[in-house]
């Protein structure tokens, strides 16, 4: 049960080192004998995650790249990273807070997406703590400055990945604004393919989402402010069904929608988000969180991306379950607030539970 920076000599794995903003992006390992995760402090990113199937055969079930350089060169459609200061879309990159109008970089149609041109996914985080033993963990820290990507105030952000058991990976994110009121909404953006990252599309994966409503969107993917029951629609995953069974009925290229999470079954104080099963390997992922929503995204815009081991990722080659505050919540007063004031702390946890059935 080790956690250590990988070197090419020790592991024969690709070199993940580079220099960005005068800091070193490195490759780290969390391994408890059953789950084997590699992460990098560039974007606090999960770069690989190996779990066994029904026969005990392990496979890497997250999309990504062999080298850190590929992430740095912005080839990644947010593979595996933590996005912020505000995840998802902000309408027209504008919001009004505390008497001040703010303008953000426009990087997704007419909107600002995932923190702007250089969000938290494109910076090198500090490594502030590493632990081995039965629950190996690593803690990353990033200080976001006042005016960075248009956002107000200095914010100190931490993210801790912990293998809490032989079946579970936990992520605990915190953010503390130092001197100004600011919106904060972090999300973990891993693309999952439980058959293996290089196994094709996920349309045969079975998904159940513990959300009976979505926040419907306009033509620019901005929520209208309504809450729409999913019953009887292509968005209904309240019972397990194949990703591909209704995807052609969804406007656009596939699922890219925020589900309002129901307050049902809980584990470690977190509510159930979703269950994903790959029938071919019998691998199962159950996800739990304390966030109010989850963006279900089916890699609609992934097109010919060359990934790990020469794999080429195409549309629907993975799926994302990004727990979050609601998209554009800063401009929707009826949505749960994402505003945090100095003296308060933003907290957001996720528990990834792996099994076979």
Coordinates of C-alpha atoms in Angstrom, one line a residue:
X1 CA 0.0 0.0 0.0
X2 CA 2.2 2.8 -1.3
X3 CA 2.1 6.3 -2.5
X4 CA 5.1 7.7 -4.2
X5 CA 6.1 9.8 -7.1
X6 CA 6.7 7.5 -10.1
X7 CA 9.9 7.6 -12.0
X8 CA 10.6 6.0 -15.3
X9 CA 13.3 3.8 -13.6
X10 CA 11.0 2.6 -10.9
X11 CA 7.9 1.8 -12.9
X12 CA 8.8 1.9 -16.6
X13 CA 5.7 4.1 -17.0
X14 CA 5.7 7.2 -19.2
X15 CA 7.4 10.3 -17.9
X16 CA 4.7 12.6 -16.5
X17 CA 7.1 15.5 -15.6
X18 CA 7.0 18.9 -17.1
X19 CA 7.4 22.5 -16.1
X20 CA 4.4 24.8 -16.0
X21 CA 4.3 28.2 -14.2
X22 CA 7.7 27.3 -12.7
X23 CA 6.3 24.4 -10.8
X24 CA 6.8 20.7 -11.4
X25 CA 3.9 18.5 -12.6
X26 CA 4.5 15.0 -11.4
X27 CA 2.9 11.6 -11.4
X28 CA 1.8 9.9 -8.1
X29 CA 0.4 6.5 -7.3
X30 CA -2.2 5.3 -4.8
X31 CA -2.3 1.5 -4.5
X32 CA -4.1 -0.6 -1.9
X33 CA -3.6 -3.9 -3.6
X34 CA -7.1 -3.9 -5.3
X35 CA -7.5 -0.4 -6.7
X36 CA -4.5 1.2 -8.4
X37 CA -4.8 5.0 -9.2
X38 CA -2.3 7.3 -10.8
X39 CA -2.8 11.1 -10.4
X40 CA -1.0 14.2 -11.3
X41 CA -0.8 17.6 -9.7
X42 CA -1.4 19.1 -13.1
X43 CA -5.1 19.8 -12.7
X44 CA -5.4 17.4 -9.7
X45 CA -6.1 14.9 -12.5
X46 CA -6.8 11.1 -12.3
X47 CA -4.7 9.7 -15.2
X48 CA -5.4 6.0 -14.7
X49 CA -7.5 3.8 -12.5
X50 CA -7.2 0.0 -12.5
X51 CA -9.9 -2.2 -11.0
X52 CA -10.6 -5.9 -11.4
X53 CA -13.4 -7.5 -13.3
X54 CA -15.5 -10.6 -12.4
X55 CA -12.5 -12.8 -13.3
X56 CA -10.0 -10.7 -11.3
X57 CA -8.5 -9.3 -14.5
X58 CA -7.6 -5.6 -14.0
X59 CA -8.2 -2.8 -16.6
X60 CA -7.7 0.9 -16.7
X61 CA -11.3 2.3 -16.7
X62 CA -10.6 6.0 -17.2
X63 CA -9.8 7.9 -20.4
X64 CA -6.6 9.9 -20.5
X65 CA -3.1 10.3 -21.9
X66 CA 0.3 8.7 -21.5
X67 CA 2.2 11.9 -20.9
X68 CA 1.5 15.0 -18.9
X69 CA 2.6 17.0 -22.0
X70 CA -0.6 15.9 -23.8
X71 CA -2.7 17.4 -21.0
X72 CA -0.6 20.6 -20.9
X73 CA -1.0 21.1 -24.7
X74 CA -4.8 21.4 -24.2
X75 CA -5.6 18.3 -26.2
X76 CA -7.7 17.0 -23.3
X77 CA -11.4 17.5 -23.2
X78 CA -11.1 17.9 -19.4
X79 CA -10.0 14.2 -19.0
X80 CA -9.9 13.3 -15.3
X81 CA -9.3 16.8 -13.9
X82 CA -10.8 19.0 -11.3
X83 CA -12.5 22.0 -12.9
X84 CA -13.1 25.4 -11.3
X85 CA -13.3 28.1 -9.9
X86 CA -16.8 27.4 -11.3
X87 CA -17.6 24.2 -13.1
X88 CA -20.0 24.0 -16.0
X89 CA -21.5 27.0 -17.9
X90 CA -22.1 30.6 -16.9
X91 CA -24.4 32.4 -19.3
X92 CA -22.5 34.8 -21.5
X93 CA -19.7 34.7 -19.0
X94 CA -21.3 37.4 -16.8
X95 CA -22.7 37.7 -13.3
X96 CA -23.5 40.3 -10.7
X97 CA -22.4 39.9 -7.1
X98 CA -22.2 42.3 -4.2
X99 CA -22.8 45.3 -6.3
X100 CA -20.2 44.5 -8.9
X101 CA -20.6 43.2 -12.5
X102 CA -18.1 40.5 -13.5
X103 CA -17.1 39.4 -16.9
X104 CA -15.4 36.0 -17.6
X105 CA -13.6 34.5 -20.6
X106 CA -16.0 33.1 -23.2
X107 CA -14.7 29.7 -24.2
X108 CA -17.8 27.6 -25.0
X109 CA -20.1 29.1 -27.6
X110 CA -21.4 32.3 -25.9
X111 CA -20.7 31.0 -22.4
X112 CA -17.8 30.6 -19.9
X113 CA -17.1 26.9 -19.2
X114 CA -15.2 25.2 -16.4
X115 CA -13.5 28.3 -15.0
X116 CA -12.4 29.9 -18.2
X117 CA -9.4 29.7 -20.5
X118 CA -7.0 28.6 -17.7
X119 CA -9.2 27.0 -15.0
X120 CA -8.0 24.8 -12.1
X121 CA -7.6 21.9 -14.6
X122 CA -4.7 23.8 -16.4
X123 CA -2.6 24.8 -13.4
X124 CA 0.0 22.9 -11.3
X125 CA -1.2 22.3 -7.7
X126 CA 1.1 21.9 -4.8
X127 CA 1.4 18.6 -3.1
X128 CA 1.0 19.3 0.6
X129 CA 0.5 15.9 2.2
X130 CA 1.1 12.2 1.3
X131 CA 0.1 9.2 3.4
X132 CA 0.6 5.5 2.9
X133 CA -0.6 2.6 4.9
X134 CA -4.1 1.1 4.8
X135 CA -5.7 4.3 3.5
X136 CA -3.1 5.8 1.1
X137 CA -3.9 9.4 0.2
X138 CA -2.6 12.6 -1.4
X139 CA -3.6 16.2 -0.9
X140 CA -3.2 18.9 -3.6
X141 CA -3.5 22.6 -2.9
X142 CA -3.9 25.6 -5.2
X143 CA -4.2 29.3 -4.4
X144 CA -6.4 31.1 -6.9
X145 CA -5.8 34.8 -7.0
X146 CA -8.1 37.8 -7.1
X147 CA -9.1 38.5 -10.7
X148 CA -7.9 35.2 -12.0
X149 CA -10.0 34.3 -15.0
X150 CA -12.3 37.2 -14.0
X151 CA -13.3 35.8 -10.6
X152 CA -13.2 37.9 -7.4
X153 CA -11.0 37.4 -4.4
X154 CA -8.2 35.0 -3.4
X155 CA -9.3 31.4 -2.8
X156 CA -7.3 28.5 -1.3
X157 CA -8.4 25.2 -2.7
X158 CA -7.5 21.7 -1.5
X159 CA -8.3 18.3 -3.0
X160 CA -7.6 15.0 -1.2
X161 CA -7.8 11.6 -3.0
X162 CA -7.9 8.7 -0.5
X163 CA -8.3 4.9 -1.0
X164 CA -10.6 4.5 2.0
X165 CA -11.1 0.7 1.5
X166 CA -10.3 -2.1 -1.0
X167 CA -13.4 -1.0 -2.9
X168 CA -13.5 2.8 -2.5
X169 CA -11.8 5.9 -3.7
X170 CA -12.9 9.2 -1.9
X171 CA -12.3 12.7 -3.1
X172 CA -12.7 15.6 -0.6
X173 CA -12.6 19.1 -2.0
X174 CA -12.5 22.3 0.0
X175 CA -12.2 26.0 -0.8
X176 CA -11.8 29.0 1.4
X177 CA -12.3 32.6 0.1
X178 CA -9.8 34.9 1.9
X179 CA -11.0 38.4 1.2
X180 CA -14.0 38.6 -1.2
X181 CA -17.4 37.0 -1.7
X182 CA -17.2 34.7 -4.7
X183 CA -18.9 31.8 -6.5
X184 CA -17.2 28.4 -6.1
X185 CA -18.4 25.2 -7.7
X186 CA -15.8 22.4 -8.2
X187 CA -16.3 19.3 -10.2
X188 CA -14.3 16.1 -10.9
X189 CA -14.4 15.4 -14.7
X190 CA -13.3 11.8 -15.1
X191 CA -14.5 9.9 -18.2
X192 CA -15.4 6.3 -17.3
X193 CA -15.4 3.3 -19.4
X194 CA -15.8 0.2 -17.1
X195 CA -14.9 -2.2 -20.0
X196 CA -11.5 -0.5 -20.2
X197 CA -10.5 2.9 -21.5
X198 CA -9.7 1.5 -25.0
X199 CA -12.7 -0.7 -25.4
X200 CA -14.9 1.4 -27.6
X201 CA -18.2 3.2 -26.7
X202 CA -20.2 3.0 -23.5
X203 CA -23.6 2.7 -25.1
X204 CA -24.1 -0.8 -23.7
X205 CA -23.2 0.4 -20.1
X206 CA -26.2 0.2 -17.8
X207 CA -26.8 3.4 -15.8
X208 CA -29.1 4.3 -12.9
X209 CA -29.2 7.9 -11.7
X210 CA -30.8 8.9 -8.4
X211 CA -32.4 12.0 -9.9
X212 CA -36.0 12.3 -10.8
X213 CA -35.6 15.8 -12.3
X214 CA -33.3 17.6 -14.6
X215 CA -32.6 21.3 -15.2
X216 CA -33.6 21.6 -18.9
X217 CA -31.5 23.8 -21.1
X218 CA -31.8 26.3 -24.0
X219 CA -30.0 26.0 -27.3
X220 CA -26.8 27.2 -25.7
X221 CA -26.9 24.6 -22.9
X222 CA -27.9 27.1 -20.3
X223 CA -30.6 26.0 -17.8
X224 CA -33.9 27.7 -18.2
X225 CA -34.5 27.8 -14.5
X226 CA -37.2 25.1 -14.6
X227 CA -37.0 21.7 -13.0
X228 CA -38.3 19.0 -15.4
X229 CA -39.5 15.6 -14.2
X230 CA -37.7 12.9 -16.2
X231 CA -40.5 10.3 -16.0
X232 CA -41.6 9.2 -19.5
X233 CA -38.7 11.0 -21.2
X234 CA -35.3 10.0 -22.7
X235 CA -33.7 11.4 -19.5
X236 CA -35.3 8.9 -17.2
X237 CA -32.6 6.8 -15.6
X238 CA -34.4 6.3 -12.3
X239 CA -34.3 2.6 -13.2
X240 CA -31.3 1.0 -14.7
X241 CA -31.1 1.2 -18.5
X242 CA -28.6 1.2 -21.3
X243 CA -26.9 4.5 -22.1
X244 CA -27.7 4.0 -25.8
X245 CA -31.3 3.0 -25.4
X246 CA -32.8 6.5 -25.7
X247 CA -29.8 8.6 -26.6
X248 CA -31.1 9.3 -30.1
X249 CA -34.1 11.0 -28.6
X250 CA -32.0 13.5 -26.8
X251 CA -31.6 16.9 -28.6
X252 CA -28.1 17.4 -29.8
X253 CA -25.4 14.8 -29.8
X254 CA -26.2 13.0 -26.5
X255 CA -26.6 13.5 -22.8
X256 CA -25.0 16.7 -21.3
X257 CA -27.5 17.5 -18.6
X258 CA -27.7 18.3 -14.9
X259 CA -29.8 16.0 -12.8
X260 CA -31.3 17.2 -9.5
X261 CA -30.2 14.6 -7.0
X262 CA -32.9 13.0 -4.8
X263 CA -32.2 12.7 -1.1
X264 CA -32.4 8.9 -0.8
X265 CA -29.9 6.2 0.3
X266 CA -26.8 7.4 2.0
X267 CA -23.3 6.1 2.7
X268 CA -20.7 7.9 4.8
X269 CA -23.0 10.8 5.0
X270 CA -23.2 11.1 1.2
X271 CA -26.3 10.5 -1.0
X272 CA -26.4 8.1 -3.9
X273 CA -25.7 9.6 -7.3
X274 CA -25.6 6.8 -9.8
X275 CA -24.8 3.2 -10.5
X276 CA -22.9 2.3 -13.7
X277 CA -22.4 -1.3 -14.8
X278 CA -20.5 -2.8 -17.8
X279 CA -22.2 -6.1 -18.7
X280 CA -19.2 -7.4 -20.5
X281 CA -16.8 -7.3 -17.5
X282 CA -19.5 -7.1 -14.7
X283 CA -17.6 -4.1 -13.2
X284 CA -19.8 -1.8 -11.3
X285 CA -19.3 1.8 -10.1
X286 CA -21.5 3.4 -7.5
X287 CA -21.1 7.1 -6.9
X288 CA -22.0 9.1 -3.7
X289 CA -21.8 12.8 -3.0
X290 CA -23.0 15.7 -0.9
X291 CA -23.5 18.0 -3.9
X292 CA -27.0 18.9 -5.1
X293 CA -26.6 17.9 -8.8
X294 CA -24.7 15.7 -11.2
X295 CA -23.9 16.5 -14.9
X296 CA -24.4 13.3 -16.9
X297 CA -22.2 13.6 -20.0
X298 CA -21.6 11.0 -22.7
X299 CA -18.5 12.3 -24.4
X300 CA -20.4 13.9 -27.2
X301 CA -17.6 16.1 -28.4
X302 CA -14.8 13.6 -28.2
X303 CA -13.7 12.9 -31.7
X304 CA -10.5 11.1 -32.7
X305 CA -8.5 11.9 -29.6
X306 CA -5.4 9.9 -29.4
X307 CA -5.1 8.6 -25.8
X308 CA -3.2 6.1 -23.7
X309 CA -1.4 3.2 -25.4
X310 CA -2.4 4.5 -28.9
X311 CA -6.1 4.2 -28.2
X312 CA -8.2 6.5 -30.2
X313 CA -11.2 7.9 -28.3
X314 CA -14.3 8.7 -30.3
X315 CA -17.8 10.0 -29.5
X316 CA -19.4 8.2 -26.5
X317 CA -16.1 6.5 -25.6
X318 CA -16.7 7.3 -22.0
X319 CA -19.2 8.8 -19.6
X320 CA -18.9 11.5 -17.0
X321 CA -20.8 11.9 -13.7
X322 CA -19.7 15.4 -12.5
X323 CA -21.3 16.1 -9.1
X324 CA -21.7 19.8 -8.8
X325 CA -23.8 22.9 -8.0
X326 CA -26.3 23.6 -10.8
X327 CA -25.0 25.1 -14.0
X328 CA -25.3 29.0 -14.2
X329 CA -26.5 28.9 -10.5
X330 CA -24.8 32.3 -10.0
X331 CA -27.5 33.8 -12.3
X332 CA -30.5 31.7 -11.2
X333 CA -31.7 32.8 -7.8
X334 CA -34.0 29.7 -7.5
X335 CA -31.1 27.3 -7.8
X336 CA -29.0 26.3 -4.7
X337 CA -26.5 29.1 -4.1
X338 CA -22.8 28.6 -5.0
X339 CA -21.7 31.8 -3.4
X340 CA -19.2 31.6 -0.6
X341 CA -18.3 34.4 1.8
X342 CA -14.9 34.9 3.6
X343 CA -15.1 33.0 6.8
X344 CA -17.1 30.2 5.3
X345 CA -15.8 27.1 3.7
X346 CA -16.9 25.3 0.5
X347 CA -17.0 21.5 0.8
X348 CA -17.7 18.9 -1.7
X349 CA -17.1 15.1 -1.4
X350 CA -17.4 12.2 -3.7
X351 CA -17.1 8.4 -3.0
X352 CA -16.4 6.0 -5.9
X353 CA -17.3 2.5 -4.9
X354 CA -16.2 -0.4 -7.2
X355 CA -17.5 -3.9 -7.3
X356 CA -18.6 -6.7 -9.6
X357 CA -22.0 -8.3 -10.0

